[in-house]
Coordinates of C-alpha atoms and ligand atoms in Angstrom, one line a residue:
M1 CA -92.8 215.6 179.4
S2 CA -89.5 217.4 179.5
K3 CA -86.4 216.4 181.5
L4 CA -83.4 218.5 181.8
L5 CA -80.4 218.5 184.3
I6 CA -79.0 222.0 184.9
R7 CA -75.7 221.5 186.1
N8 CA -73.2 223.5 188.3
G9 CA -74.9 226.9 188.4
R10 CA -75.5 229.5 191.2
V11 CA -78.9 228.6 192.3
I12 CA -80.9 231.5 193.6
D13 CA -84.2 230.9 194.9
P14 CA -85.7 233.6 196.9
A15 CA -88.7 231.7 198.1
S16 CA -86.4 229.2 200.0
G17 CA -83.5 231.5 200.6
R18 CA -81.3 229.3 198.6
D19 CA -78.0 230.7 197.2
E20 CA -75.4 228.1 196.4
I21 CA -73.7 226.2 193.6
A22 CA -76.2 223.3 192.8
D23 CA -77.7 221.4 190.1
V24 CA -81.5 221.5 189.2
L25 CA -83.2 218.5 187.8
I26 CA -86.4 218.8 186.0
W27 CA -88.3 215.6 185.4
G28 CA -91.8 215.3 183.9
G29 CA -91.9 219.2 183.3
V30 CA -91.6 219.9 187.2
V31 CA -88.7 220.5 189.4
A32 CA -87.7 217.2 190.8
A33 CA -84.5 217.8 192.8
V34 CA -82.2 220.8 193.7
G35 CA -78.7 219.9 195.2
A36 CA -75.1 219.1 194.5
G37 CA -74.0 216.2 192.2
L38 CA -77.4 215.1 191.2
D39 CA -78.0 212.0 189.1
G40 CA -79.5 213.3 185.8
R41 CA -80.9 209.8 185.0
G42 CA -80.2 210.4 181.3
A43 CA -81.8 213.8 181.0
P44 CA -80.2 216.3 178.7
V45 CA -77.6 218.4 180.5
F46 CA -77.3 222.3 180.5
D47 CA -74.0 223.3 181.8
A48 CA -74.5 226.5 183.8
T49 CA -71.1 226.7 185.2
G50 CA -70.6 230.4 186.0
L51 CA -74.2 231.3 185.5
V52 CA -77.0 232.2 187.8
V53 CA -80.0 229.5 187.9
A54 CA -83.2 231.3 189.0
P55 CA -86.9 230.5 189.2
G56 CA -88.5 231.5 185.7
F57 CA -89.0 235.2 185.4
I58 CA -92.5 236.5 185.4
D59 CA -93.5 239.8 183.7
M60 CA -96.6 240.9 185.1
H61 CA -97.3 243.8 182.7
A62 CA -97.0 243.3 178.9
H63 CA -98.9 244.2 175.9
L64 CA -99.0 241.3 173.3
R65 CA -101.3 243.2 171.0
E66 CA -103.3 240.2 169.9
P67 CA -106.1 240.0 169.1
G68 CA -106.4 243.3 166.9
F69 CA -102.9 244.6 166.5
A70 CA -100.9 241.9 164.9
H71 CA -98.9 244.3 162.8
A72 CA -97.3 245.6 166.2
E73 CA -97.0 242.1 167.9
T74 CA -98.7 238.8 168.3
I75 CA -98.7 236.3 171.1
E76 CA -96.0 234.2 169.2
T77 CA -93.6 237.0 168.5
G78 CA -94.1 238.7 171.8
S79 CA -93.6 235.5 173.6
R80 CA -90.3 234.9 171.6
A81 CA -89.0 238.3 172.6
A82 CA -90.1 237.6 176.3
A83 CA -88.1 234.3 176.3
A84 CA -85.0 236.2 174.8
G85 CA -85.4 238.5 177.9
G86 CA -85.2 235.5 180.1
F87 CA -89.0 235.5 180.9
T88 CA -90.9 232.3 181.3
S89 CA -94.3 233.8 182.2
V90 CA -95.9 236.8 180.5
C91 CA -99.2 238.6 181.6
A92 CA -101.0 240.1 178.8
M93 CA -102.8 243.4 179.3
P94 CA -106.6 243.5 178.0
N95 CA -106.4 246.7 175.9
T96 CA -106.5 244.6 172.6
A97 CA -109.4 244.8 170.0
P98 CA -111.6 243.4 171.1
V99 CA -110.7 244.3 174.6
N100 CA -110.3 241.3 176.9
D101 CA -113.4 242.2 178.9
N102 CA -115.3 238.9 178.7
P103 CA -114.4 235.1 178.9
T104 CA -114.5 234.6 175.3
V105 CA -111.5 236.8 174.6
T106 CA -109.7 235.5 177.7
S107 CA -110.0 231.9 176.4
Y108 CA -109.1 232.9 172.9
I109 CA -105.9 234.3 174.4
I110 CA -105.1 231.2 176.3
E111 CA -106.0 229.0 173.3
R112 CA -103.6 230.9 171.0
A113 CA -100.8 230.9 173.7
S114 CA -101.1 227.2 174.3
R115 CA -100.5 226.8 170.5
H116 CA -98.2 229.5 169.5
A117 CA -96.3 231.0 172.7
L118 CA -92.9 230.0 173.7
T119 CA -93.6 231.0 177.3
N120 CA -96.7 230.9 179.6
V121 CA -99.1 233.6 179.0
F122 CA -101.6 234.6 181.7
P123 CA -104.3 236.9 180.5
I124 CA -105.3 240.0 182.7
G125 CA -109.0 241.0 182.1
A126 CA -110.2 244.5 181.8
I127 CA -111.9 246.2 184.8
T128 CA -114.6 247.8 182.8
A129 CA -116.4 246.9 179.5
G130 CA -114.2 248.0 176.7
C131 CA -112.0 249.7 179.2
G132 CA -114.5 252.4 179.0
G133 CA -114.5 253.3 182.6
E134 CA -118.0 253.0 183.1
A135 CA -119.9 249.5 183.4
L136 CA -117.9 246.6 184.9
A137 CA -116.4 243.9 182.7
E138 CA -117.4 240.3 183.2
I139 CA -114.8 239.8 185.9
G140 CA -116.0 236.5 187.6
S141 CA -116.4 234.7 184.3
M142 CA -113.1 236.0 183.1
K143 CA -111.3 234.6 186.2
N144 CA -113.1 231.3 185.5
A145 CA -111.6 231.3 182.1
G146 CA -108.1 232.0 183.5
A147 CA -107.7 235.8 184.1
V148 CA -105.0 236.3 186.9
A149 CA -105.9 240.1 187.5
I150 CA -107.9 242.8 186.2
S151 CA -106.9 246.2 184.7
D152 CA -107.8 248.9 182.4
D153 CA -104.1 249.5 181.8
G154 CA -103.4 252.4 179.3
R155 CA -106.6 254.0 180.8
P156 CA -107.3 254.6 184.5
V157 CA -110.6 254.2 186.2
M158 CA -111.4 257.7 186.6
N159 CA -114.8 257.4 188.3
A160 CA -114.2 256.8 191.9
R161 CA -117.7 255.1 192.3
V162 CA -116.7 252.7 189.6
M163 CA -113.5 251.9 191.1
R164 CA -115.0 251.2 194.4
R165 CA -117.4 248.9 192.8
A166 CA -114.5 247.3 190.9
L167 CA -112.6 246.8 194.0
E168 CA -115.2 245.3 196.0
T169 CA -116.0 242.8 192.9
A170 CA -112.3 242.1 192.6
L171 CA -112.2 241.2 196.4
S172 CA -115.2 238.9 196.0
F173 CA -113.3 237.0 193.2
D174 CA -109.9 237.3 195.0
L175 CA -108.4 239.0 192.1
P176 CA -105.7 241.9 192.5
I177 CA -106.8 245.0 190.7
I178 CA -104.0 246.8 188.7
Q179 CA -104.4 250.5 188.1
H180 CA -102.6 252.6 185.6
C181 CA -102.5 255.8 187.8
E182 CA -103.1 258.9 185.8
D183 CA -105.5 261.6 186.3
L184 CA -106.7 262.2 182.7
N185 CA -107.8 265.8 183.4
L186 CA -104.4 266.7 185.0
S187 CA -102.5 264.9 182.2
A188 CA -104.6 266.1 179.1
G189 CA -102.6 267.0 176.2
G190 CA -99.3 266.1 177.7
D191 CA -96.5 264.4 175.7
M192 CA -93.7 264.0 178.3
H193 CA -93.0 264.9 182.1
E194 CA -93.9 268.5 183.1
G195 CA -90.7 270.1 184.3
F196 CA -87.7 272.0 182.9
E197 CA -87.2 269.8 180.1
S198 CA -90.6 270.0 178.7
T199 CA -90.5 273.7 179.1
R200 CA -87.1 273.8 177.3
L201 CA -88.4 271.6 174.4
G202 CA -91.7 273.3 174.1
V203 CA -93.7 270.1 174.8
R204 CA -96.9 270.1 176.9
G205 CA -96.3 268.5 180.2
I206 CA -97.7 265.5 182.3
P207 CA -97.3 266.5 185.9
G208 CA -96.1 264.0 188.5
C209 CA -99.1 264.8 190.6
S210 CA -101.5 263.4 187.7
E211 CA -100.1 260.0 189.0
D212 CA -100.0 260.9 192.8
V213 CA -103.7 261.7 193.1
I214 CA -104.9 258.5 191.7
V215 CA -102.6 256.4 193.8
A216 CA -103.6 258.4 196.9
R217 CA -107.4 258.1 196.0
D218 CA -107.1 254.5 195.3
I219 CA -105.3 253.7 198.5
L220 CA -108.2 255.1 200.2
L221 CA -110.7 253.1 198.3
A222 CA -108.6 250.0 198.8
E223 CA -108.7 250.6 202.6
A224 CA -112.4 251.1 202.5
T225 CA -112.9 248.0 200.5
G226 CA -110.2 245.6 201.8
A227 CA -109.4 244.6 198.2
R228 CA -105.9 243.8 196.9
Y229 CA -104.7 246.8 195.0
H230 CA -101.6 247.2 192.8
V231 CA -100.0 250.2 191.3
A232 CA -98.6 249.7 187.8
H233 CA -95.4 251.3 186.7
V234 CA -94.8 253.5 189.7
S235 CA -92.8 256.7 188.5
T236 CA -92.9 259.5 191.0
R237 CA -91.3 260.0 194.5
R238 CA -94.7 260.8 196.0
S239 CA -96.4 257.6 194.7
T240 CA -93.7 255.5 195.9
E241 CA -94.1 257.1 199.4
L242 CA -97.8 256.6 199.3
V243 CA -97.3 252.8 198.5
G244 CA -94.8 252.7 201.4
Q245 CA -97.2 254.4 203.8
A246 CA -100.0 252.0 202.7
K247 CA -97.8 249.0 203.4
A248 CA -96.6 250.3 206.7
R249 CA -100.2 250.3 207.8
G250 CA -100.6 246.9 206.7
L251 CA -102.9 247.6 203.6
P252 CA -102.7 244.9 200.8
V253 CA -101.3 247.4 198.4
T254 CA -98.4 246.6 195.9
C255 CA -96.7 248.2 193.2
E256 CA -94.3 247.5 190.1
A257 CA -91.5 249.4 188.6
T258 CA -90.3 249.4 185.0
P259 CA -86.6 249.1 184.0
H260 CA -86.9 252.4 182.2
H261 CA -88.4 254.3 185.1
M262 CA -85.6 253.2 187.3
S263 CA -82.8 254.1 184.8
L264 CA -83.8 257.0 182.6
A265 CA -85.0 260.5 183.4
D266 CA -86.7 263.1 181.1
S267 CA -83.3 264.8 180.6
D268 CA -81.8 261.6 179.1
M269 CA -84.2 261.9 176.1
P270 CA -82.7 263.2 172.9
P271 CA -85.0 265.9 171.6
Y272 CA -88.3 264.6 170.4
D273 CA -87.2 261.1 170.3
S274 CA -90.3 259.0 170.3
N275 CA -88.5 255.8 171.5
Y276 CA -88.4 257.7 174.9
K277 CA -92.1 258.5 174.9
M278 CA -94.3 256.4 177.2
K279 CA -96.8 256.5 180.1
P280 CA -96.2 257.4 182.5
P281 CA -93.3 259.7 181.0
L282 CA -89.7 259.5 182.1
R283 CA -89.7 261.7 185.1
S284 CA -87.0 263.9 187.0
R285 CA -83.8 262.6 188.2
D286 CA -85.2 262.9 191.6
D287 CA -88.2 260.7 190.7
V288 CA -85.9 258.1 189.0
A289 CA -83.8 257.9 192.5
A290 CA -86.9 257.5 194.4
V291 CA -88.0 254.5 192.3
V292 CA -84.5 253.0 192.9
E293 CA -84.8 253.7 196.6
A294 CA -88.2 252.1 196.8
I295 CA -86.9 249.0 195.1
A296 CA -83.8 248.9 197.5
S297 CA -86.2 249.3 200.5
G298 CA -88.6 246.8 199.6
I299 CA -91.6 249.1 198.6
V300 CA -91.6 247.9 195.1
D301 CA -92.8 244.3 194.7
A302 CA -92.0 243.5 191.1
I303 CA -90.0 244.6 188.1
A304 CA -92.4 244.7 185.0
T305 CA -91.5 245.8 181.5
D306 CA -94.7 247.5 180.3
H307 CA -93.6 246.1 176.9
A308 CA -95.5 248.1 174.6
P309 CA -94.9 247.5 170.8
H310 CA -95.7 250.0 168.1
P311 CA -94.5 249.6 164.5
G312 CA -92.0 252.2 163.0
S313 CA -94.8 253.7 160.9
E314 CA -96.4 254.9 164.1
K315 CA -93.5 255.8 165.9
M316 CA -91.9 257.8 163.2
Q317 CA -94.1 260.9 163.1
E318 CA -94.0 264.2 164.9
F319 CA -93.2 263.6 168.7
E320 CA -96.8 264.8 169.6
R321 CA -98.4 262.4 167.2
C322 CA -96.5 259.4 168.3
P323 CA -98.2 256.9 170.5
F324 CA -96.9 256.1 174.0
G325 CA -95.0 253.0 174.9
I326 CA -91.8 251.1 174.4
I327 CA -90.6 247.4 174.1
G328 CA -88.9 246.1 177.0
F329 CA -88.6 242.3 177.3
E330 CA -85.0 241.7 176.0
T331 CA -83.5 244.6 177.9
A332 CA -85.3 244.3 181.3
L333 CA -82.8 242.2 183.0
G334 CA -79.7 244.1 181.6
V335 CA -81.1 247.3 182.9
A336 CA -81.9 245.9 186.2
L337 CA -78.5 244.4 186.7
E338 CA -76.8 247.7 185.6
T339 CA -78.9 250.1 187.7
L340 CA -79.5 248.0 190.7
Y341 CA -76.8 245.3 191.0
H342 CA -73.7 246.8 189.6
A343 CA -74.6 250.2 191.0
G344 CA -74.6 248.6 194.5
K345 CA -78.3 249.3 195.1
A346 CA -79.7 245.7 195.4
P347 CA -78.1 242.3 195.8
L348 CA -78.7 239.7 193.0
A349 CA -81.2 237.7 195.3
R350 CA -83.3 240.8 195.7
I351 CA -83.4 241.3 191.9
V352 CA -84.3 237.8 191.3
A353 CA -87.1 238.0 193.8
L354 CA -88.3 241.2 191.9
F355 CA -88.7 238.9 188.8
T356 CA -90.1 235.9 190.7
T357 CA -91.6 235.7 194.0
G358 CA -92.7 239.3 193.9
P359 CA -95.0 239.1 190.8
A360 CA -96.1 235.4 191.9
R361 CA -97.3 236.8 195.1
V362 CA -99.1 239.7 193.7
L363 CA -101.0 237.4 191.2
N364 CA -101.2 234.4 193.4
L365 CA -99.2 232.2 190.8
D366 CA -98.0 228.9 191.7
R367 CA -94.7 229.8 190.2
G368 CA -91.6 231.9 190.7
T369 CA -89.9 229.2 193.0
L370 CA -87.8 226.2 192.6
A371 CA -89.7 224.2 195.2
L372 CA -90.0 220.6 194.5
G373 CA -93.3 219.8 192.2
V374 CA -93.6 223.3 190.9
A375 CA -93.4 223.9 187.0
G376 CA -89.9 223.6 185.8
D377 CA -89.5 227.2 184.6
V378 CA -86.1 228.4 185.1
T379 CA -84.2 231.5 184.0
I380 CA -80.5 231.3 183.5
F381 CA -78.4 234.4 183.3
D382 CA -74.9 235.7 183.5
P383 CA -74.6 238.9 185.7
E384 CA -71.2 240.0 184.4
R385 CA -70.9 239.2 180.7
P386 CA -71.1 242.3 178.5
W387 CA -73.5 242.2 175.5
T388 CA -74.8 244.7 173.2
Y389 CA -78.5 245.2 172.2
D390 CA -79.0 245.2 168.7
L391 CA -82.7 246.3 168.0
N392 CA -82.5 245.1 164.5
R393 CA -82.1 241.5 165.7
S394 CA -85.0 241.8 168.3
L395 CA -87.5 239.0 168.2
S396 CA -90.3 241.6 168.8
K397 CA -92.2 242.6 165.7
S398 CA -91.5 246.2 166.9
R399 CA -88.6 248.4 167.3
N400 CA -89.5 251.1 169.7
S401 CA -86.6 251.0 172.3
P402 CA -84.3 253.7 173.7
F403 CA -81.7 250.9 174.4
D404 CA -80.7 250.2 170.8
G405 CA -76.7 249.8 170.6
K406 CA -76.4 249.9 174.4
T407 CA -73.8 247.6 175.9
F408 CA -75.1 245.9 179.2
R409 CA -73.1 244.3 181.8
G410 CA -74.9 240.9 182.4
G411 CA -78.0 239.5 180.8
P412 CA -80.2 236.6 180.1
M413 CA -78.5 233.3 178.8
A414 CA -81.5 230.8 178.5
A415 CA -85.2 230.3 179.3
V416 CA -86.6 227.1 180.3
V417 CA -90.4 226.4 180.4
D418 CA -91.5 223.2 181.8
G419 CA -88.2 221.7 181.5
A420 CA -87.7 222.7 177.9
V421 CA -85.1 225.1 176.7
V422 CA -87.3 227.6 174.8
W423 CA -84.6 230.2 174.3
R424 CA -80.7 230.3 174.5
R425 CA -78.2 233.0 173.7
E426 CA -76.1 232.0 170.8
Ligands
ZN1 ZN1 -99.9 251.5 181.8

């Protein structure tokens, strides 16, 4: 079992409120001590002078594409890219082929991950069989096999009766239910946010209300059932308000925001550039401001990447034919630091919480903290050092990112999983 002494970093652990220069000793794969001037007892030393030492980052929303789409990503390549983004845990969405709607697929993912992944991988099971929106998936047995949540991400559960049953079932198994909020009738045919930009470019629009109406409906259903309900990739002002109101009323409603929805608007997209095409689409400037406000005010619980690899062959077609989604592991922290910290919107401790305690709480994971005895997962980052994202050197199998060539102020320096340094910036 791994041992490591991380020396002299600024240790930020939101769970304990700690923010001070200290050492972190990992022994036997778990956090053994945090404090000044620790005796490493011969453990390898990582000098973190000038760096932030945080609990391992958790990405609660990613697509690793395996099984079924290994040309876009595998558990191995995806976890490598995740580690290079500072993530030590990744949650894998179930829209693979076959869909993760039964314990055999759940176990397969866990098995593959245990042999090939650099990071921890937590599968998310489907809500409905085949993500088809009708019959419920094998929710209880997927939980027994290791699923940490259920979601039909990519597709919303449109039928309110099915959603109600799903919430009741999720509640009985104490699982959160994660919804990709999009009314398919309102969004049908759309390829970008509906507004001035879509009109200017002659592209069919996806209205903001296609998200809002599902968030509103689901909050009512969550209230009726008492289940834990989580809004994936919140992107509109109205939906952040709805989640805020639900929280104010004490409902177990949570949400996540992506780096791209907090930093890019539809007007930032070069015309017909499919590396800016995703769901929900990049929204208006006002929506982007609302997402940032919701992060600052505490409405948003987690930053999640929605890492969605697609190979170039799929992304280099006409805009309308390109699939939705962008990769996001390696740029997530850089975007968050720039948009939130350097812009004065949120302190470092809050940003760390959004990557650690926030998702850990939503998913009930015994991680995201440097408490003694917890798995020795650590993210080490530099909040200031400039670096430039070179997409051609990405560890992902895919290249669909709007951030190629962008210089960030601050980013990940190392990822430590169970006390082993699994990635380190050269
Ligand atoms: Zn989604």
